[in-house]
mmCIF file of C-alpha atoms in Angstrom:
data_model
loop_
_atom_site.group_PDB
_atom_site.id
_atom_site.type_symbol
_atom_site.label_atom_id
_atom_site.label_comp_id
_atom_site.label_asym_id
_atom_site.label_seq_id
_atom_site.Cartn_x
_atom_site.Cartn_y
_atom_site.Cartn_z
ATOM 1 C CA MET A 1 -80.848 -33.266 -42.432
ATOM 2 C CA ASN A 2 -82.457 -33.014 -45.892
ATOM 3 C CA GLU A 3 -82.588 -30.036 -48.210
ATOM 4 C CA THR A 4 -84.760 -27.246 -46.976
ATOM 5 C CA TYR A 5 -88.100 -26.577 -48.890
ATOM 6 C CA LEU A 6 -91.447 -24.742 -48.197
ATOM 7 C CA THR A 7 -94.684 -25.876 -48.542
ATOM 8 C CA PRO A 8 -97.043 -23.501 -50.242
ATOM 9 C CA HIS A 9 -98.698 -22.875 -46.992
ATOM 10 C CA ALA A 10 -95.213 -21.727 -45.311
ATOM 11 C CA ALA A 11 -94.414 -19.631 -48.290
ATOM 12 C CA GLN A 12 -97.707 -17.782 -47.706
ATOM 13 C CA ARG A 13 -97.108 -17.148 -44.122
ATOM 14 C CA LEU A 14 -93.541 -16.198 -44.812
ATOM 15 C CA GLY A 15 -94.705 -13.344 -47.053
ATOM 16 C CA GLU A 16 -97.467 -12.407 -44.712
ATOM 17 C CA ARG A 17 -95.506 -12.162 -41.618
ATOM 18 C CA THR A 18 -91.949 -11.145 -42.803
ATOM 19 C CA SER A 19 -90.162 -9.497 -45.390
ATOM 20 C CA LEU A 20 -87.942 -12.313 -46.116
ATOM 21 C CA SER A 21 -87.943 -14.149 -49.568
ATOM 22 C CA PRO A 22 -88.359 -18.043 -49.681
ATOM 23 C CA SER A 23 -84.581 -18.259 -50.556
ATOM 24 C CA GLU A 24 -83.586 -15.990 -47.654
ATOM 25 C CA LEU A 25 -85.298 -18.348 -45.260
ATOM 26 C CA VAL A 26 -83.838 -21.296 -46.918
ATOM 27 C CA ARG A 27 -80.286 -19.838 -46.449
ATOM 28 C CA ILE A 28 -80.845 -19.253 -42.609
ATOM 29 C CA LEU A 29 -82.408 -22.457 -42.043
ATOM 30 C CA SER A 30 -79.424 -24.475 -44.245
ATOM 31 C CA THR A 31 -76.591 -22.478 -42.405
ATOM 32 C CA ASP A 32 -78.114 -23.051 -38.892
ATOM 33 C CA ASN A 33 -78.549 -19.243 -38.096
ATOM 34 C CA LEU A 34 -81.078 -20.363 -35.687
ATOM 35 C CA VAL A 35 -82.025 -21.746 -32.154
ATOM 36 C CA SER A 36 -83.654 -24.983 -31.920
ATOM 37 C CA LEU A 37 -86.722 -24.954 -29.604
ATOM 38 C CA GLY A 38 -87.430 -28.671 -29.771
ATOM 39 C CA VAL A 39 -89.340 -31.184 -31.585
ATOM 40 C CA GLU A 40 -93.235 -31.454 -31.102
ATOM 41 C CA LEU A 41 -94.658 -34.575 -29.421
ATOM 42 C CA GLY A 42 -95.157 -37.500 -31.491
ATOM 43 C CA THR A 43 -93.934 -35.852 -34.654
ATOM 44 C CA SER A 44 -90.781 -35.028 -36.485
ATOM 45 C CA ARG A 45 -91.513 -31.319 -36.590
ATOM 46 C CA GLU A 46 -88.922 -28.935 -35.022
ATOM 47 C CA SER A 47 -89.287 -25.580 -33.949
ATOM 48 C CA LYS A 48 -86.616 -23.450 -35.193
ATOM 49 C CA LEU A 49 -86.251 -19.783 -33.675
ATOM 50 C CA PHE A 50 -84.564 -17.267 -35.863
ATOM 51 C CA PHE A 51 -84.066 -13.545 -36.164
ATOM 52 C CA SER A 52 -84.667 -11.484 -39.245
ATOM 53 C CA LYS A 53 -82.487 -8.458 -39.743
ATOM 54 C CA PHE A 54 -84.777 -7.148 -42.405
ATOM 55 C CA ASP A 55 -87.708 -7.066 -39.853
ATOM 56 C CA ASP A 56 -85.828 -6.688 -36.811
ATOM 57 C CA LYS A 57 -88.076 -9.271 -35.279
ATOM 58 C CA PHE A 58 -87.779 -13.057 -34.048
ATOM 59 C CA PHE A 59 -89.950 -15.908 -35.963
ATOM 60 C CA VAL A 60 -90.320 -19.816 -35.602
ATOM 61 C CA ALA A 61 -90.230 -21.801 -38.689
ATOM 62 C CA ILE A 62 -91.644 -25.309 -38.035
ATOM 63 C CA GLN A 63 -89.740 -27.788 -40.333
ATOM 64 C CA ASP A 64 -90.138 -31.480 -40.690
ATOM 65 C CA THR A 65 -86.818 -33.087 -40.016
ATOM 66 C CA CYS A 66 -87.372 -36.163 -42.214
ATOM 67 C CA ASP A 67 -88.333 -34.569 -45.452
ATOM 68 C CA GLY A 68 -86.855 -31.088 -44.873
ATOM 69 C CA TYR A 69 -90.152 -29.114 -45.491
ATOM 70 C CA VAL A 70 -90.937 -26.141 -43.674
ATOM 71 C CA VAL A 71 -94.807 -26.283 -43.009
ATOM 72 C CA THR A 72 -95.276 -22.871 -41.469
ATOM 73 C CA VAL A 73 -93.634 -19.738 -40.245
ATOM 74 C CA LEU A 74 -94.879 -18.229 -36.782
ATOM 75 C CA THR A 75 -94.481 -15.181 -35.067
ATOM 76 C CA LEU A 76 -93.104 -15.775 -31.349
ATOM 77 C CA GLU A 77 -96.269 -14.640 -29.930
ATOM 78 C CA TYR A 78 -98.352 -17.181 -32.152
ATOM 79 C CA TRP A 79 -95.933 -19.759 -31.329
ATOM 80 C CA HIS A 80 -96.166 -19.499 -27.652
ATOM 81 C CA ASN A 81 -99.991 -19.583 -27.873
ATOM 82 C CA LEU A 82 -99.539 -23.156 -29.489
ATOM 83 C CA SER A 83 -96.530 -24.602 -27.567
ATOM 84 C CA GLU A 84 -98.694 -26.044 -24.676
ATOM 85 C CA LYS A 85 -100.500 -28.299 -27.478
ATOM 86 C CA HIS A 86 -97.312 -29.422 -29.063
ATOM 87 C CA PHE A 87 -94.846 -29.887 -26.075
ATOM 88 C CA PHE A 88 -95.019 -32.048 -23.051
ATOM 89 C CA GLU A 89 -95.285 -28.833 -21.174
ATOM 90 C CA LYS A 90 -95.890 -25.204 -21.868
ATOM 91 C CA ARG A 91 -92.761 -23.824 -23.494
ATOM 92 C CA ILE A 92 -91.498 -20.344 -23.177
ATOM 93 C CA VAL A 93 -88.523 -18.914 -25.051
ATOM 94 C CA SER A 94 -85.617 -17.562 -22.748
ATOM 95 C CA LYS A 95 -83.981 -14.142 -23.004
ATOM 96 C CA GLN A 96 -80.787 -16.305 -23.848
ATOM 97 C CA GLU A 97 -82.314 -18.061 -26.724
ATOM 98 C CA LEU A 98 -83.441 -14.652 -28.096
ATOM 99 C CA LEU A 99 -79.996 -13.494 -27.627
ATOM 100 C CA ASN A 100 -78.364 -16.467 -29.334
ATOM 101 C CA ALA A 101 -80.605 -16.344 -32.193
ATOM 102 C CA ILE A 102 -79.428 -12.661 -32.824
ATOM 103 C CA MET A 103 -75.741 -13.613 -32.280
ATOM 104 C CA VAL A 104 -75.780 -16.391 -34.800
ATOM 105 C CA SER A 105 -77.302 -14.164 -37.428
ATOM 106 C CA ASP A 106 -76.471 -10.716 -36.609
ATOM 107 C CA PRO A 107 -73.346 -10.624 -34.368
ATOM 108 C CA GLU A 108 -72.878 -6.807 -34.717
ATOM 109 C CA ASN A 109 -76.242 -6.008 -33.390
ATOM 110 C CA LEU A 110 -75.824 -3.602 -30.327
ATOM 111 C CA ILE A 111 -78.107 -5.615 -28.332
ATOM 112 C CA CYS A 112 -75.387 -8.416 -28.202
ATOM 113 C CA GLN A 113 -73.276 -5.928 -26.314
ATOM 114 C CA HIS A 114 -76.202 -4.515 -24.299
ATOM 115 C CA PRO A 115 -78.623 -7.344 -23.617
ATOM 116 C CA PRO A 116 -81.985 -6.274 -22.042
ATOM 117 C CA ILE A 117 -82.160 -5.933 -18.119
ATOM 118 C CA LEU A 118 -85.451 -7.750 -17.697
ATOM 119 C CA GLY A 119 -85.558 -9.243 -13.991
ATOM 120 C CA ASN A 120 -82.150 -8.126 -12.828
ATOM 121 C CA LYS A 121 -82.156 -5.515 -10.115
ATOM 122 C CA THR A 122 -78.425 -4.877 -9.519
ATOM 123 C CA LEU A 123 -75.286 -4.691 -11.506
ATOM 124 C CA ALA A 124 -72.228 -6.745 -10.101
ATOM 125 C CA ILE A 125 -69.042 -4.677 -10.081
ATOM 126 C CA SER A 126 -65.342 -5.664 -9.757
ATOM 127 C CA LEU A 127 -62.184 -3.757 -9.666
ATOM 128 C CA ILE A 128 -59.200 -4.257 -11.828
ATOM 129 C CA LEU A 129 -56.117 -4.068 -9.915
ATOM 130 C CA GLN A 130 -52.595 -3.863 -10.929
ATOM 131 C CA SER A 131 -51.184 -7.071 -12.524
ATOM 132 C CA GLN A 132 -54.548 -7.628 -13.964
ATOM 133 C CA ARG A 133 -56.056 -9.046 -10.734
ATOM 134 C CA VAL A 134 -59.980 -8.647 -10.478
ATOM 135 C CA LEU A 135 -61.461 -8.009 -7.158
ATOM 136 C CA ASN A 136 -65.274 -8.454 -6.293
ATOM 137 C CA ALA A 137 -66.494 -5.273 -5.324
ATOM 138 C CA GLY A 138 -70.224 -6.067 -4.761
ATOM 139 C CA SER A 139 -73.106 -4.638 -6.602
ATOM 140 C CA ILE A 140 -75.076 -1.657 -7.173
ATOM 141 C CA ASP A 141 -78.932 -1.225 -7.317
ATOM 142 C CA ILE A 142 -80.023 -0.587 -10.995
ATOM 143 C CA GLU A 143 -82.828 1.832 -9.999
ATOM 144 C CA ALA A 144 -80.576 3.826 -7.737
ATOM 145 C CA LEU A 145 -77.750 4.204 -10.288
ATOM 146 C CA LEU A 146 -80.225 5.679 -12.816
ATOM 147 C CA SER A 147 -82.246 7.847 -10.451
ATOM 148 C CA SER A 148 -79.563 9.100 -7.861
ATOM 149 C CA SER A 149 -77.137 11.960 -8.412
ATOM 150 C CA ILE A 150 -73.620 11.570 -9.363
ATOM 151 C CA LEU A 151 -72.577 12.880 -5.871
ATOM 152 C CA ASP A 152 -74.532 10.278 -3.929
ATOM 153 C CA LEU A 153 -73.366 7.546 -6.116
ATOM 154 C CA THR A 154 -69.671 8.556 -5.691
ATOM 155 C CA LYS A 155 -70.158 8.409 -1.922
ATOM 156 C CA THR A 156 -71.689 4.846 -2.201
ATOM 157 C CA LEU A 157 -68.987 3.517 -4.304
ATOM 158 C CA LYS A 158 -66.206 5.138 -2.168
ATOM 159 C CA ASN A 159 -67.459 3.678 0.739
ATOM 160 C CA GLN A 160 -68.222 0.204 -0.906
ATOM 161 C CA PHE A 161 -64.698 0.045 -2.569
ATOM 162 C CA GLY A 162 -62.958 1.220 0.691
ATOM 163 C CA GLN A 163 -64.483 -1.598 2.680
ATOM 164 C CA LYS A 164 -63.350 -4.249 -0.115
ATOM 165 C CA LEU A 165 -59.706 -2.926 -0.178
ATOM 166 C CA GLN A 166 -59.537 -2.494 3.505
ATOM 167 C CA ALA A 167 -60.675 -6.147 3.893
ATOM 168 C CA ARG A 168 -57.842 -7.145 1.450
ATOM 169 C CA GLU A 169 -55.369 -4.873 3.020
ATOM 170 C CA LEU A 170 -55.084 -3.133 -0.440
ATOM 171 C CA HIS A 171 -54.665 0.293 -1.405
ATOM 172 C CA LYS A 172 -56.796 2.283 -3.944
ATOM 173 C CA GLU A 173 -53.649 3.119 -5.699
ATOM 174 C CA ARG A 174 -53.826 -0.412 -6.996
ATOM 175 C CA ILE A 175 -56.939 0.108 -8.820
ATOM 176 C CA THR A 176 -56.546 0.507 -12.688
ATOM 177 C CA GLY A 177 -60.168 0.036 -13.869
ATOM 178 C CA ALA A 178 -63.526 -1.447 -13.158
ATOM 179 C CA LEU A 179 -66.043 -3.988 -14.538
ATOM 180 C CA TRP A 180 -69.828 -4.433 -14.432
ATOM 181 C CA ARG A 181 -72.300 -7.014 -15.570
ATOM 182 C CA LEU A 182 -75.863 -8.241 -14.881
ATOM 183 C CA LYS A 183 -76.114 -11.547 -13.205
ATOM 184 C CA ASN A 184 -74.877 -14.653 -15.381
ATOM 185 C CA GLU A 185 -73.336 -12.453 -18.116
ATOM 186 C CA GLU A 186 -70.345 -13.796 -19.348
ATOM 187 C CA ASN A 187 -68.655 -10.786 -20.924
ATOM 188 C CA PRO A 188 -68.661 -7.728 -18.613
ATOM 189 C CA HIS A 189 -68.358 -4.076 -19.552
ATOM 190 C CA GLY A 190 -65.415 -2.075 -18.377
ATOM 191 C CA ILE A 191 -63.478 1.032 -17.858
ATOM 192 C CA ARG A 192 -59.847 2.141 -17.480
ATOM 193 C CA PHE A 193 -58.842 4.727 -14.881
ATOM 194 C CA GLY A 194 -55.848 7.271 -15.105
ATOM 195 C CA HIS A 195 -54.080 8.020 -11.983
ATOM 196 C CA ASP A 196 -56.967 7.843 -9.633
ATOM 197 C CA VAL A 197 -60.414 6.176 -9.515
ATOM 198 C CA GLU A 198 -62.706 8.359 -11.797
ATOM 199 C CA TYR A 199 -66.018 7.763 -10.090
ATOM 200 C CA GLU A 200 -67.977 10.113 -12.400
ATOM 201 C CA ASN A 201 -66.831 8.338 -15.697
ATOM 202 C CA PHE A 202 -67.423 5.197 -14.248
ATOM 203 C CA ILE A 203 -70.778 5.956 -12.968
ATOM 204 C CA GLY A 204 -71.552 7.647 -16.527
ATOM 205 C CA ALA A 205 -70.553 4.629 -18.423
ATOM 206 C CA MET A 206 -72.778 2.208 -16.379
ATOM 207 C CA LYS A 207 -75.649 4.674 -16.748
ATOM 208 C CA GLN A 208 -75.142 4.833 -20.491
ATOM 209 C CA ASP A 209 -74.986 1.069 -20.842
ATOM 210 C CA LEU A 210 -78.207 0.533 -18.861
ATOM 211 C CA LEU A 211 -80.026 3.389 -21.005
ATOM 212 C CA LYS A 212 -78.942 1.488 -24.198
ATOM 213 C CA ARG A 213 -80.334 -1.846 -22.574
ATOM 214 C CA LYS A 214 -83.456 -0.039 -21.841
ATOM 215 C CA ALA A 215 -83.902 1.394 -25.378
ATOM 216 C CA LEU A 216 -83.036 -1.889 -27.098
ATOM 217 C CA PHE A 217 -85.530 -3.709 -24.837
ATOM 218 C CA LYS A 218 -88.421 -1.221 -26.177
ATOM 219 C CA LYS A 219 -87.099 -1.711 -29.802
ATOM 220 C CA TYR A 220 -87.199 -5.514 -29.729
ATOM 221 C CA GLU A 221 -90.784 -6.405 -28.449
ATOM 222 C CA ASP A 222 -90.339 -10.155 -28.218
ATOM 223 C CA PHE A 223 -88.222 -9.559 -25.158
ATOM 224 C CA SER A 224 -91.134 -7.930 -23.430
ATOM 225 C CA GLU A 225 -93.308 -10.733 -24.916
ATOM 226 C CA VAL A 226 -90.929 -13.553 -23.078
ATOM 227 C CA LEU A 227 -90.889 -11.275 -19.994
ATOM 228 C CA ASN A 228 -94.719 -11.222 -19.609
ATOM 229 C CA ARG A 229 -94.956 -14.811 -20.540
ATOM 230 C CA ARG A 230 -92.855 -16.018 -17.682
ATOM 231 C CA LYS A 231 -94.500 -13.672 -15.410
ATOM 232 C CA GLU A 232 -97.929 -15.052 -16.106
ATOM 233 C CA MET A 233 -96.518 -18.450 -15.693
ATOM 234 C CA ASN A 234 -94.918 -17.800 -12.518
ATOM 235 C CA TYR A 235 -98.185 -16.376 -11.277
ATOM 236 C CA TYR A 236 -100.173 -19.427 -12.090
ATOM 237 C CA THR A 237 -97.638 -21.557 -10.537
ATOM 238 C CA ASP A 238 -97.426 -19.832 -7.271
ATOM 239 C CA ARG A 239 -101.316 -19.594 -7.087
ATOM 240 C CA ASP A 240 -101.650 -23.298 -7.656
ATOM 241 C CA SER A 241 -98.843 -24.322 -5.148
#
């Protein structure tokens, strides 16, 4: 890869759309604090998604891989509008690509620990047993978790855990903690218990996590942009099938 330069047009758009300086953008692109979205058809122009901590927003730099020149800097919405013209098919950024862009540039950002819920409807639950064994304990509905009372949720979880333990001929005294995660999340959240299963603390921890996810989703509008784009694409796909 050549050195990174900005064309006058790119420098102008950078100043209009972000609070980054040209040298800061050069540093981001030169240190690979970005996610590649692919190369435009018939060109050497690569779309590079990056997260600006100064703006709390995502942008896409279009850089020529042959000479290193950045030709423009786009908002994610603007890039989505143009992607159908420049790629083999309409390209929509994924939630994971947005998260990856944050992780490589701002790994301490809260959203890395509390990613958006987006289309997920349930949380997967596991029990931590003695000797660090982990037992799949099913799932819980996210809306029910946020709207139901502690008492009702405790009854549901007690019944759910009891069935799982009985099927394995295990006793509840072996439970030392619990984990929860969204589908396909690699790193679950967890809580440790004392002498007994602390249902109220467990439910409270899951609720707090979900509320943080919802708040961060609202803070970073581009996650909503991605979600709406995918809904729109799925609508037209279903209609035409």
